[in-house]
Amino acid sequence: MKQAAGKTSLRRLCPNIENDESLETILEIPIPEEMFANMGSNVALRWQNMLTWMKGKTPDKLASPVFNARLNELRFLLYLAGSPLIPLQIQLGHSIHFPVRDSSIGASTAKYILQQYIAAIGGQPALNAVQSMCVTGQVKISASAFHQTTENVEVKKGTEEIGGFVLWQKDPDLWSLEILLAGCKVCSGSNGLISWRHSSNQQTPISRGPPRPLRRFLQGLDPRATANLFLSAACIGEKIIKGDDCFILKLETSPAIREAQSGPDFEIIHHTLWGYFSQRSGLLIQFEDSRLLRMRNKDDDDVFWETSLESVMDDYKYVDGVNVAHSGRTRIKVFRYGEQSANHKREMEERWKIEEVDFNVWGLNMESFLPPSDVLN
């Protein structure tokens, strides 16, 4: 795999402590050095604690109220900050077409901006050569507690959680993600027909829905998906981001898409996306989306969840001719309110770093993206 500049800081192997002559164990998800360092005061103790931790997810331990509350908190952070989905399907196919006939000025301007973006990212031939992708990286997530909406919210910088992830993709609707944070692992994926997401530590059913892309793809990892997503957008103006003049592309999800992505217990009221493309480099340097969700309760006591995410991408580097963002930061704001519910707000922040990127991975097929058996039952 192609490594980012500098020495990698992810551990991938665990020695066999019970039998020194045995081969080392390959970790399912590489873990950051900082996460390993927090497992003990010396190397031997850290490996022993890791072995205990990997074997320690017993049903009795998972049933502990304290342990279960901790897992629920980590799962909430991973779902909302580490592995959020975009409730839109992205056009399949390799070539990106920019028809401008019968388009408004804002729509035709957006298509021109996307042409510059494709050129800045490496050009159409480089993107057409990409058939699949594998990415490993690390994340750091911090969060505030829930507060009343009248209070100031501050993210707790000193309590950030550290983790790593592995991401596989064959096209926008074939992908698989495993992300590990402080001992809690979330697996999500899409096989082209359905998408799913669940925690390996939870006893509740797996959530599932129609095919949806992972938001992480649109944070500088998949330029073709980004360009296809904004093909229906309109340019609504300009804004200075980190001293860089940027064009703003805005995309509103249609009522039909919102209805298709809603479920029996929830309704997507609105979902809007913005892309900020540098006028100087042509690259996407900020990505935002905002969603309002209504959760239906049996007693007609609906609860509304409003979530806004703002991602800033940095450190673009070429990998096999494709310009990929290797680091960034996402800030998340969550508001919860309702007639019979206390109004709360919370803020989170995720910082990520891409350690390795590899395109055109041999051996990936439909079986590589099979959902868990519980999804098929």
C-alpha atoms as a printed R data frame, in Angstrom:
    type eleno elety resid chain resno       x       y       z
1   ATOM     1    CA   MET     A     1   0.000   0.000   0.000
2   ATOM     2    CA   LYS     A     2   1.091   3.575  -0.633
3   ATOM     3    CA   GLN     A     3   2.029   5.253   2.625
4   ATOM     4    CA   ALA     A     4   1.585   8.886   3.487
5   ATOM     5    CA   ALA     A     5   4.716  10.977   3.890
6   ATOM     6    CA   GLY     A     6   6.570  10.183   7.098
7   ATOM     7    CA   LYS     A     7   6.766   7.022   9.186
8   ATOM     8    CA   THR     A     8   3.484   5.263   9.795
9   ATOM     9    CA   SER     A     9   2.226   5.236  13.391
10  ATOM    10    CA   LEU     A    10  -0.241   2.361  13.250
11  ATOM    11    CA   ARG     A    11   0.427  -1.047  14.795
12  ATOM    12    CA   ARG     A    12  -0.708  -3.998  12.699
13  ATOM    13    CA   LEU     A    13   0.740  -7.067  14.467
14  ATOM    14    CA   CYS     A    14   0.309  -8.495  17.966
15  ATOM    15    CA   PRO     A    15   2.902 -11.024  19.250
16  ATOM    16    CA   ASN     A    16   1.603 -14.373  20.450
17  ATOM    17    CA   ILE     A    17   2.174 -13.982  24.180
18  ATOM    18    CA   GLU     A    18   1.062 -17.524  25.030
19  ATOM    19    CA   ASN     A    19   3.494 -19.126  22.552
20  ATOM    20    CA   ASP     A    20   6.652 -17.233  21.588
21  ATOM    21    CA   GLU     A    21   7.331 -19.574  18.647
22  ATOM    22    CA   SER     A    22   3.980 -18.919  16.998
23  ATOM    23    CA   LEU     A    23   3.388 -16.361  14.294
24  ATOM    24    CA   GLU     A    24   2.292 -12.872  15.238
25  ATOM    25    CA   THR     A    25  -1.415 -12.106  15.091
26  ATOM    26    CA   ILE     A    26  -2.565  -9.645  12.421
27  ATOM    27    CA   LEU     A    27  -4.873  -7.077  13.973
28  ATOM    28    CA   GLU     A    28  -8.211  -6.720  12.179
29  ATOM    29    CA   ILE     A    29  -7.882  -2.942  12.495
30  ATOM    30    CA   PRO     A    30  -4.471  -1.254  12.872
31  ATOM    31    CA   ILE     A    31  -4.339   0.732  16.115
32  ATOM    32    CA   PRO     A    32  -2.574   4.089  16.610
33  ATOM    33    CA   GLU     A    33   0.577   4.158  18.726
34  ATOM    34    CA   GLU     A    34  -1.133   6.513  21.193
35  ATOM    35    CA   MET     A    35  -3.902   3.988  21.775
36  ATOM    36    CA   PHE     A    36  -1.318   1.253  22.380
37  ATOM    37    CA   ALA     A    37   0.679   3.501  24.741
38  ATOM    38    CA   ASN     A    38  -2.387   4.020  26.941
39  ATOM    39    CA   MET     A    39  -2.704   0.278  27.610
40  ATOM    40    CA   GLY     A    40   0.064   0.027  30.206
41  ATOM    41    CA   SER     A    41   3.328   1.335  31.629
42  ATOM    42    CA   ASN     A    42   5.592  -1.020  29.630
43  ATOM    43    CA   VAL     A    43   5.493  -2.970  26.366
44  ATOM    44    CA   ALA     A    44   4.897  -6.392  27.951
45  ATOM    45    CA   LEU     A    45   1.990  -5.084  30.023
46  ATOM    46    CA   ARG     A    46   0.503  -3.316  27.013
47  ATOM    47    CA   TRP     A    47   0.487  -6.478  24.909
48  ATOM    48    CA   GLN     A    48  -0.977  -8.461  27.823
49  ATOM    49    CA   ASN     A    49  -3.711  -5.874  28.295
50  ATOM    50    CA   MET     A    50  -4.438  -5.922  24.576
51  ATOM    51    CA   LEU     A    51  -4.769  -9.701  24.616
52  ATOM    52    CA   THR     A    52  -7.099  -9.497  27.629
53  ATOM    53    CA   TRP     A    53  -9.072  -6.726  25.957
54  ATOM    54    CA   MET     A    54  -9.504  -8.725  22.717
55  ATOM    55    CA   LYS     A    55 -10.709 -11.775  24.667
56  ATOM    56    CA   GLY     A    56 -12.684  -9.844  27.253
57  ATOM    57    CA   LYS     A    57 -15.879  -9.035  25.351
58  ATOM    58    CA   THR     A    58 -17.911 -11.729  27.113
59  ATOM    59    CA   PRO     A    59 -21.725 -11.582  27.397
60  ATOM    60    CA   ASP     A    60 -21.461 -11.164  31.189
61  ATOM    61    CA   LYS     A    61 -19.133  -8.201  30.821
62  ATOM    62    CA   LEU     A    62 -21.303  -6.643  28.125
63  ATOM    63    CA   ALA     A    63 -24.311  -6.907  30.461
64  ATOM    64    CA   SER     A    64 -22.632  -4.744  33.116
65  ATOM    65    CA   PRO     A    65 -24.537  -1.416  33.426
66  ATOM    66    CA   VAL     A    66 -21.330   0.606  33.715
67  ATOM    67    CA   PHE     A    67 -19.662  -1.164  30.809
68  ATOM    68    CA   ASN     A    68 -22.828  -1.005  28.702
69  ATOM    69    CA   ALA     A    69 -23.199   2.751  29.305
70  ATOM    70    CA   ARG     A    70 -19.600   3.267  28.213
71  ATOM    71    CA   LEU     A    71 -20.180   1.247  25.017
72  ATOM    72    CA   ASN     A    72 -23.359   3.183  24.236
73  ATOM    73    CA   GLU     A    73 -21.403   6.438  24.501
74  ATOM    74    CA   LEU     A    74 -18.605   5.174  22.245
75  ATOM    75    CA   ARG     A    75 -21.117   3.780  19.762
76  ATOM    76    CA   PHE     A    76 -22.884   7.153  19.639
77  ATOM    77    CA   LEU     A    77 -19.566   8.877  18.864
78  ATOM    78    CA   LEU     A    78 -18.657   6.325  16.188
79  ATOM    79    CA   TYR     A    79 -22.054   6.464  14.499
80  ATOM    80    CA   LEU     A    80 -22.255  10.240  14.442
81  ATOM    81    CA   ALA     A    81 -18.603  11.285  14.062
82  ATOM    82    CA   GLY     A    82 -16.676   8.237  12.872
83  ATOM    83    CA   SER     A    83 -18.970   6.568  10.335
84  ATOM    84    CA   PRO     A    84 -21.875   8.828   9.329
85  ATOM    85    CA   LEU     A    85 -23.701   8.078   6.079
86  ATOM    86    CA   ILE     A    86 -25.016  10.445   3.424
87  ATOM    87    CA   PRO     A    87 -28.708   9.759   2.644
88  ATOM    88    CA   LEU     A    88 -28.154  10.014  -1.104
89  ATOM    89    CA   GLN     A    89 -27.246   7.570  -3.825
90  ATOM    90    CA   ILE     A    90 -24.337   8.612  -6.026
91  ATOM    91    CA   GLN     A    91 -24.412   8.057  -9.772
92  ATOM    92    CA   LEU     A    92 -22.554   4.928 -10.866
93  ATOM    93    CA   GLY     A    93 -20.083   4.785 -13.693
94  ATOM    94    CA   HIS     A    94 -16.577   6.096 -14.240
95  ATOM    95    CA   SER     A    95 -16.818   9.000 -16.660
96  ATOM    96    CA   ILE     A    96 -18.334  12.227 -15.366
97  ATOM    97    CA   HIS     A    97 -20.453  14.236 -17.802
98  ATOM    98    CA   PHE     A    98 -21.167  17.946 -17.411
99  ATOM    99    CA   PRO     A    99 -24.225  18.748 -19.593
100 ATOM   100    CA   VAL     A   100 -25.023  22.461 -19.447
101 ATOM   101    CA   ARG     A   101 -27.937  22.629 -21.907
102 ATOM   102    CA   ASP     A   102 -31.117  24.008 -20.287
103 ATOM   103    CA   SER     A   103 -29.214  24.655 -17.040
104 ATOM   104    CA   SER     A   104 -29.555  27.781 -14.937
105 ATOM   105    CA   ILE     A   105 -26.597  30.105 -14.489
106 ATOM   106    CA   GLY     A   106 -25.950  28.685 -11.015
107 ATOM   107    CA   ALA     A   107 -26.112  25.078 -12.250
108 ATOM   108    CA   SER     A   108 -23.888  25.671 -15.299
109 ATOM   109    CA   THR     A   109 -21.380  27.572 -13.133
110 ATOM   110    CA   ALA     A   110 -21.303  24.605 -10.744
111 ATOM   111    CA   LYS     A   111 -20.499  22.236 -13.613
112 ATOM   112    CA   TYR     A   112 -17.627  24.480 -14.718
113 ATOM   113    CA   ILE     A   113 -16.265  24.481 -11.133
114 ATOM   114    CA   LEU     A   114 -16.482  20.687 -11.057
115 ATOM   115    CA   GLN     A   115 -14.524  20.471 -14.308
116 ATOM   116    CA   GLN     A   116 -11.746  22.485 -12.654
117 ATOM   117    CA   TYR     A   117 -11.974  20.200  -9.627
118 ATOM   118    CA   ILE     A   118 -11.549  17.068 -11.761
119 ATOM   119    CA   ALA     A   119  -8.482  18.627 -13.405
120 ATOM   120    CA   ALA     A   120  -7.001  19.588 -10.015
121 ATOM   121    CA   ILE     A   121  -7.593  16.139  -8.588
122 ATOM   122    CA   GLY     A   122  -5.623  14.427 -11.378
123 ATOM   123    CA   GLY     A   123  -7.850  14.453 -14.453
124 ATOM   124    CA   GLN     A   124 -10.481  12.128 -15.857
125 ATOM   125    CA   PRO     A   125  -7.998   9.465 -17.119
126 ATOM   126    CA   ALA     A   126  -6.498   9.076 -13.623
127 ATOM   127    CA   LEU     A   127  -9.947   8.703 -12.073
128 ATOM   128    CA   ASN     A   128 -11.068   6.246 -14.772
129 ATOM   129    CA   ALA     A   129  -8.086   4.043 -13.904
130 ATOM   130    CA   VAL     A   130  -9.302   3.587 -10.317
131 ATOM   131    CA   GLN     A   131 -11.378   0.414  -9.901
132 ATOM   132    CA   SER     A   132 -11.150  -0.086  -6.136
133 ATOM   133    CA   MET     A   133  -9.573   1.391  -3.024
134 ATOM   134    CA   CYS     A   134  -8.266   0.421   0.422
135 ATOM   135    CA   VAL     A   135  -7.512   3.037   3.101
136 ATOM   136    CA   THR     A   136  -6.160   2.778   6.650
137 ATOM   137    CA   GLY     A   137  -6.083   5.691   9.037
138 ATOM   138    CA   GLN     A   138  -6.485   6.914  12.569
139 ATOM   139    CA   VAL     A   139  -9.055   9.114  14.280
140 ATOM   140    CA   LYS     A   140  -9.272  11.192  17.436
141 ATOM   141    CA   ILE     A   141 -12.753  12.060  18.684
142 ATOM   142    CA   SER     A   142 -13.686  14.393  21.538
143 ATOM   143    CA   ALA     A   143 -17.122  15.507  22.685
144 ATOM   144    CA   SER     A   144 -19.003  17.635  25.132
145 ATOM   145    CA   ALA     A   145 -21.774  16.323  27.360
146 ATOM   146    CA   PHE     A   146 -25.406  17.132  26.540
147 ATOM   147    CA   HIS     A   147 -26.272  20.645  27.717
148 ATOM   148    CA   GLN     A   148 -29.390  22.737  27.874
149 ATOM   149    CA   THR     A   149 -29.645  24.866  24.732
150 ATOM   150    CA   THR     A   150 -29.267  27.996  26.850
151 ATOM   151    CA   GLU     A   151 -25.811  26.931  28.014
152 ATOM   152    CA   ASN     A   152 -22.486  27.301  26.252
153 ATOM   153    CA   VAL     A   153 -21.130  24.015  24.929
154 ATOM   154    CA   GLU     A   154 -17.445  23.179  25.079
155 ATOM   155    CA   VAL     A   155 -15.795  20.091  23.595
156 ATOM   156    CA   LYS     A   156 -13.735  18.270  26.221
157 ATOM   157    CA   LYS     A   157 -10.268  18.375  24.681
158 ATOM   158    CA   GLY     A   158  -8.653  16.381  27.474
159 ATOM   159    CA   THR     A   159 -10.896  13.351  27.069
160 ATOM   160    CA   GLU     A   160 -10.469  12.566  23.392
161 ATOM   161    CA   GLU     A   161 -10.751   8.963  22.283
162 ATOM   162    CA   ILE     A   162  -8.209   7.480  19.881
163 ATOM   163    CA   GLY     A   163  -8.846   4.814  17.279
164 ATOM   164    CA   GLY     A   164  -8.152   3.455  13.809
165 ATOM   165    CA   PHE     A   165 -10.097   2.324  10.759
166 ATOM   166    CA   VAL     A   166  -9.887   0.234   7.588
167 ATOM   167    CA   LEU     A   167 -11.995   1.140   4.566
168 ATOM   168    CA   TRP     A   168 -12.558  -0.897   1.387
169 ATOM   169    CA   GLN     A   169 -14.419   0.294  -1.708
170 ATOM   170    CA   LYS     A   170 -15.111  -1.074  -5.191
171 ATOM   171    CA   ASP     A   171 -17.648   1.512  -6.405
172 ATOM   172    CA   PRO     A   172 -19.938   4.023  -4.665
173 ATOM   173    CA   ASP     A   173 -22.396   1.286  -3.651
174 ATOM   174    CA   LEU     A   174 -19.848  -1.413  -2.725
175 ATOM   175    CA   TRP     A   175 -17.894  -0.537   0.400
176 ATOM   176    CA   SER     A   176 -16.990  -1.784   3.861
177 ATOM   177    CA   LEU     A   177 -15.714   0.079   6.933
178 ATOM   178    CA   GLU     A   178 -14.417  -1.169  10.268
179 ATOM   179    CA   ILE     A   179 -13.579   1.503  12.820
180 ATOM   180    CA   LEU     A   180 -12.264   0.905  16.337
181 ATOM   181    CA   LEU     A   181 -12.363   3.459  19.142
182 ATOM   182    CA   ALA     A   182 -11.246   2.749  22.711
183 ATOM   183    CA   GLY     A   183 -12.318  -0.881  22.496
184 ATOM   184    CA   CYS     A   184 -15.624  -0.337  20.671
185 ATOM   185    CA   LYS     A   185 -15.807  -1.455  17.048
186 ATOM   186    CA   VAL     A   186 -18.414  -0.390  14.511
187 ATOM   187    CA   CYS     A   187 -18.798  -2.197  11.194
188 ATOM   188    CA   SER     A   188 -20.763  -0.723   8.326
189 ATOM   189    CA   GLY     A   189 -21.050  -1.400   4.634
190 ATOM   190    CA   SER     A   190 -23.099  -1.592   1.467
191 ATOM   191    CA   ASN     A   191 -23.462  -4.424  -1.044
192 ATOM   192    CA   GLY     A   192 -25.220  -2.359  -3.717
193 ATOM   193    CA   LEU     A   193 -28.707  -3.387  -2.571
194 ATOM   194    CA   ILE     A   194 -28.752  -2.454   1.112
195 ATOM   195    CA   SER     A   195 -26.509  -0.671   3.585
196 ATOM   196    CA   TRP     A   196 -26.043  -1.597   7.240
197 ATOM   197    CA   ARG     A   197 -24.267  -0.509  10.378
198 ATOM   198    CA   HIS     A   198 -23.775  -2.133  13.771
199 ATOM   199    CA   SER     A   199 -21.464  -2.330  16.755
200 ATOM   200    CA   SER     A   200 -19.716  -5.603  17.491
201 ATOM   201    CA   ASN     A   201 -20.284  -4.916  21.212
202 ATOM   202    CA   GLN     A   202 -24.021  -4.319  21.130
203 ATOM   203    CA   GLN     A   203 -26.848  -6.781  21.564
204 ATOM   204    CA   THR     A   204 -29.435  -4.692  19.687
205 ATOM   205    CA   PRO     A   205 -30.469  -5.410  16.062
206 ATOM   206    CA   ILE     A   206 -28.347  -4.234  13.142
207 ATOM   207    CA   SER     A   207 -29.605  -1.055  11.479
208 ATOM   208    CA   ARG     A   208 -30.157  -1.299   7.733
209 ATOM   209    CA   GLY     A   209 -31.464   0.780   4.829
210 ATOM   210    CA   PRO     A   210 -31.088   1.496   1.106
211 ATOM   211    CA   PRO     A   211 -27.583   1.913  -0.382
212 ATOM   212    CA   ARG     A   212 -25.917   5.077   0.876
213 ATOM   213    CA   PRO     A   213 -22.335   6.360   0.592
214 ATOM   214    CA   LEU     A   214 -20.102   6.832   3.590
215 ATOM   215    CA   ARG     A   215 -19.503  10.488   4.394
216 ATOM   216    CA   ARG     A   216 -15.772   9.787   4.720
217 ATOM   217    CA   PHE     A   217 -15.567   9.206   0.949
218 ATOM   218    CA   LEU     A   218 -16.570  12.844   0.407
219 ATOM   219    CA   GLN     A   219 -13.828  14.139   2.703
220 ATOM   220    CA   GLY     A   220 -11.172  13.989   0.002
221 ATOM   221    CA   LEU     A   221 -10.938  10.223  -0.500
222 ATOM   222    CA   ASP     A   222 -13.182   9.647  -3.524
223 ATOM   223    CA   PRO     A   223 -13.047  12.576  -6.003
224 ATOM   224    CA   ARG     A   224 -15.261  10.813  -8.546
225 ATOM   225    CA   ALA     A   225 -18.047  10.339  -5.968
226 ATOM   226    CA   THR     A   226 -17.660  13.972  -4.890
227 ATOM   227    CA   ALA     A   227 -17.953  15.285  -8.452
228 ATOM   228    CA   ASN     A   228 -20.943  13.050  -9.221
229 ATOM   229    CA   LEU     A   229 -22.651  14.124  -5.995
230 ATOM   230    CA   PHE     A   230 -22.437  17.834  -6.857
231 ATOM   231    CA   LEU     A   231 -23.450  17.445 -10.527
232 ATOM   232    CA   SER     A   232 -26.966  18.576  -9.572
233 ATOM   233    CA   ALA     A   233 -25.758  21.413  -7.335
234 ATOM   234    CA   ALA     A   234 -25.859  25.146  -7.981
235 ATOM   235    CA   CYS     A   235 -23.194  27.761  -7.317
236 ATOM   236    CA   ILE     A   236 -24.667  30.177  -4.763
237 ATOM   237    CA   GLY     A   237 -21.715  32.503  -4.131
238 ATOM   238    CA   GLU     A   238 -18.232  32.770  -2.690
239 ATOM   239    CA   LYS     A   239 -16.658  32.549   0.750
240 ATOM   240    CA   ILE     A   240 -13.150  32.857   2.210
241 ATOM   241    CA   ILE     A   241 -12.064  29.629   3.943
242 ATOM   242    CA   LYS     A   242  -8.724  29.740   5.789
243 ATOM   243    CA   GLY     A   243  -7.641  32.693   3.654
244 ATOM   244    CA   ASP     A   244  -8.609  30.942   0.416
245 ATOM   245    CA   ASP     A   245 -11.330  32.336  -1.880
246 ATOM   246    CA   CYS     A   246 -13.822  29.528  -2.542
247 ATOM   247    CA   PHE     A   247 -16.866  28.896  -4.705
248 ATOM   248    CA   ILE     A   248 -19.879  27.533  -2.799
249 ATOM   249    CA   LEU     A   249 -21.877  24.685  -4.355
250 ATOM   250    CA   LYS     A   250 -25.193  23.867  -2.674
251 ATOM   251    CA   LEU     A   251 -27.262  20.711  -3.059
252 ATOM   252    CA   GLU     A   252 -30.761  20.202  -1.639
253 ATOM   253    CA   THR     A   253 -32.125  16.673  -1.391
254 ATOM   254    CA   SER     A   254 -35.475  16.246  -3.135
255 ATOM   255    CA   PRO     A   255 -38.681  15.210  -1.301
256 ATOM   256    CA   ALA     A   256 -38.624  11.869  -3.164
257 ATOM   257    CA   ILE     A   257 -35.104  11.090  -1.910
258 ATOM   258    CA   ARG     A   258 -35.949  12.128   1.641
259 ATOM   259    CA   GLU     A   259 -39.030   9.913   1.603
260 ATOM   260    CA   ALA     A   260 -37.063   6.958   0.210
261 ATOM   261    CA   GLN     A   261 -34.385   7.326   2.883
262 ATOM   262    CA   SER     A   262 -36.877   7.703   5.755
263 ATOM   263    CA   GLY     A   263 -38.105   4.756   7.810
264 ATOM   264    CA   PRO     A   264 -41.194   3.684   9.769
265 ATOM   265    CA   ASP     A   265 -39.918   5.318  12.975
266 ATOM   266    CA   PHE     A   266 -38.207   8.404  11.567
267 ATOM   267    CA   GLU     A   267 -38.603  11.013   8.847
268 ATOM   268    CA   ILE     A   268 -35.923  13.133   7.171
269 ATOM   269    CA   ILE     A   269 -37.432  16.605   7.006
270 ATOM   270    CA   HIS     A   270 -34.549  18.256   5.181
271 ATOM   271    CA   HIS     A   271 -30.965  17.531   4.191
272 ATOM   272    CA   THR     A   272 -28.656  20.094   2.569
273 ATOM   273    CA   LEU     A   273 -25.025  19.789   1.452
274 ATOM   274    CA   TRP     A   274 -22.422  22.440   0.624
275 ATOM   275    CA   GLY     A   275 -19.033  22.086  -1.051
276 ATOM   276    CA   TYR     A   276 -16.381  24.814  -0.892
277 ATOM   277    CA   PHE     A   277 -13.978  24.634  -3.856
278 ATOM   278    CA   SER     A   278 -10.803  26.710  -3.860
279 ATOM   279    CA   GLN     A   279 -10.597  29.258  -6.686
280 ATOM   280    CA   ARG     A   280  -6.815  29.004  -6.525
281 ATOM   281    CA   SER     A   281  -6.233  25.234  -6.533
282 ATOM   282    CA   GLY     A   282  -9.627  23.916  -7.652
283 ATOM   283    CA   LEU     A   283  -9.652  21.439  -4.742
284 ATOM   284    CA   LEU     A   284 -12.504  20.766  -2.324
285 ATOM   285    CA   ILE     A   285 -11.312  22.207   0.991
286 ATOM   286    CA   GLN     A   286 -14.526  22.167   3.044
287 ATOM   287    CA   PHE     A   287 -17.643  20.018   3.023
288 ATOM   288    CA   GLU     A   288 -20.775  20.669   5.073
289 ATOM   289    CA   ASP     A   289 -24.126  19.025   5.510
290 ATOM   290    CA   SER     A   290 -27.137  19.691   7.705
291 ATOM   291    CA   ARG     A   291 -30.012  17.320   8.437
292 ATOM   292    CA   LEU     A   292 -33.248  17.532  10.418
293 ATOM   293    CA   LEU     A   293 -34.711  14.219  11.555
294 ATOM   294    CA   ARG     A   294 -38.039  13.557  13.283
295 ATOM   295    CA   MET     A   295 -38.263  10.457  15.478
296 ATOM   296    CA   ARG     A   296 -41.816   9.184  15.855
297 ATOM   297    CA   ASN     A   297 -42.916   7.896  19.259
298 ATOM   298    CA   LYS     A   298 -46.005   5.865  20.136
299 ATOM   299    CA   ASP     A   299 -47.513   8.653  22.249
300 ATOM   300    CA   ASP     A   300 -47.260  11.254  19.444
301 ATOM   301    CA   ASP     A   301 -44.368  12.751  21.387
302 ATOM   302    CA   ASP     A   302 -42.072  13.354  18.417
303 ATOM   303    CA   VAL     A   303 -38.426  14.212  19.059
304 ATOM   304    CA   PHE     A   304 -36.409  16.238  16.545
305 ATOM   305    CA   TRP     A   305 -32.695  15.764  15.958
306 ATOM   306    CA   GLU     A   306 -30.843  18.450  14.022
307 ATOM   307    CA   THR     A   307 -27.280  17.582  13.040
308 ATOM   308    CA   SER     A   308 -24.764  19.767  11.241
309 ATOM   309    CA   LEU     A   309 -21.281  18.622  10.196
310 ATOM   310    CA   GLU     A   310 -18.411  20.741   8.879
311 ATOM   311    CA   SER     A   311 -15.313  18.998   7.490
312 ATOM   312    CA   VAL     A   312 -12.093  20.765   6.518
313 ATOM   313    CA   MET     A   313  -9.665  18.794   4.332
314 ATOM   314    CA   ASP     A   314  -5.877  19.259   4.377
315 ATOM   315    CA   ASP     A   315  -2.640  17.710   3.216
316 ATOM   316    CA   TYR     A   316  -3.533  16.734  -0.353
317 ATOM   317    CA   LYS     A   317  -1.010  14.272  -1.826
318 ATOM   318    CA   TYR     A   318  -0.935  12.364  -5.122
319 ATOM   319    CA   VAL     A   319  -1.401   8.594  -4.989
320 ATOM   320    CA   ASP     A   320  -1.170   6.896  -8.402
321 ATOM   321    CA   GLY     A   321  -1.985  10.193 -10.084
322 ATOM   322    CA   VAL     A   322  -5.027  10.986  -7.884
323 ATOM   323    CA   ASN     A   323  -4.863  13.896  -5.426
324 ATOM   324    CA   VAL     A   324  -6.116  12.593  -2.053
325 ATOM   325    CA   ALA     A   325  -6.645  14.555   1.184
326 ATOM   326    CA   HIS     A   326  -4.586  12.853   3.899
327 ATOM   327    CA   SER     A   327  -5.862  14.676   6.986
328 ATOM   328    CA   GLY     A   328  -8.684  16.839   8.197
329 ATOM   329    CA   ARG     A   329 -11.102  17.779  10.937
330 ATOM   330    CA   THR     A   330 -14.868  17.465  11.313
331 ATOM   331    CA   ARG     A   331 -16.935  19.481  13.770
332 ATOM   332    CA   ILE     A   332 -20.402  18.204  14.647
333 ATOM   333    CA   LYS     A   333 -23.266  20.017  16.361
334 ATOM   334    CA   VAL     A   334 -26.311  18.090  17.561
335 ATOM   335    CA   PHE     A   335 -29.568  19.617  18.778
336 ATOM   336    CA   ARG     A   336 -32.389  17.551  20.284
337 ATOM   337    CA   TYR     A   337 -35.778  19.084  20.975
338 ATOM   338    CA   GLY     A   338 -39.513  18.358  21.116
339 ATOM   339    CA   GLU     A   339 -42.731  19.422  22.795
340 ATOM   340    CA   GLN     A   340 -42.396  16.926  25.659
341 ATOM   341    CA   SER     A   341 -38.604  16.623  25.516
342 ATOM   342    CA   ALA     A   342 -35.936  18.720  27.182
343 ATOM   343    CA   ASN     A   343 -33.945  20.730  24.657
344 ATOM   344    CA   HIS     A   344 -30.321  19.641  24.564
345 ATOM   345    CA   LYS     A   345 -27.278  20.324  22.440
346 ATOM   346    CA   ARG     A   346 -23.909  18.683  22.076
347 ATOM   347    CA   GLU     A   347 -20.731  19.284  20.098
348 ATOM   348    CA   MET     A   348 -18.124  16.818  18.873
349 ATOM   349    CA   GLU     A   349 -14.899  16.994  16.941
350 ATOM   350    CA   GLU     A   350 -13.141  14.320  14.906
351 ATOM   351    CA   ARG     A   351  -9.600  14.662  13.611
352 ATOM   352    CA   TRP     A   352  -8.380  12.073  11.161
353 ATOM   353    CA   LYS     A   353  -5.154  11.164   9.432
354 ATOM   354    CA   ILE     A   354  -4.780   8.828   6.464
355 ATOM   355    CA   GLU     A   355  -1.791   6.521   6.877
356 ATOM   356    CA   GLU     A   356  -2.005   4.438   3.710
357 ATOM   357    CA   VAL     A   357  -3.977   4.487   0.469
358 ATOM   358    CA   ASP     A   358  -3.955   1.811  -2.208
359 ATOM   359    CA   PHE     A   359  -5.942   1.774  -5.450
360 ATOM   360    CA   ASN     A   360  -6.940  -1.197  -7.609
361 ATOM   361    CA   VAL     A   361  -6.809  -3.878  -4.934
362 ATOM   362    CA   TRP     A   362  -6.718  -7.370  -6.404
363 ATOM   363    CA   GLY     A   363  -9.252  -9.952  -5.278
364 ATOM   364    CA   LEU     A   364 -12.140  -7.691  -4.264
365 ATOM   365    CA   ASN     A   365 -15.492  -9.068  -5.423
366 ATOM   366    CA   MET     A   366 -19.122  -9.118  -4.298
367 ATOM   367    CA   GLU     A   367 -18.296 -11.595  -1.531
368 ATOM   368    CA   SER     A   368 -15.954  -9.009  -0.019
369 ATOM   369    CA   PHE     A   369 -18.998  -6.836   0.774
370 ATOM   370    CA   LEU     A   370 -21.486  -9.378   2.096
371 ATOM   371    CA   PRO     A   371 -23.674  -8.085   4.944
372 ATOM   372    CA   PRO     A   372 -23.839  -9.857   8.323
373 ATOM   373    CA   SER     A   373 -26.094 -12.884   8.414
374 ATOM   374    CA   ASP     A   374 -28.546 -11.031  10.693
375 ATOM   375    CA   VAL     A   375 -29.233  -8.547   7.884
376 ATOM   376    CA   LEU     A   376 -30.196 -11.292   5.444
377 ATOM   377    CA   ASN     A   377 -32.538 -13.089   7.846
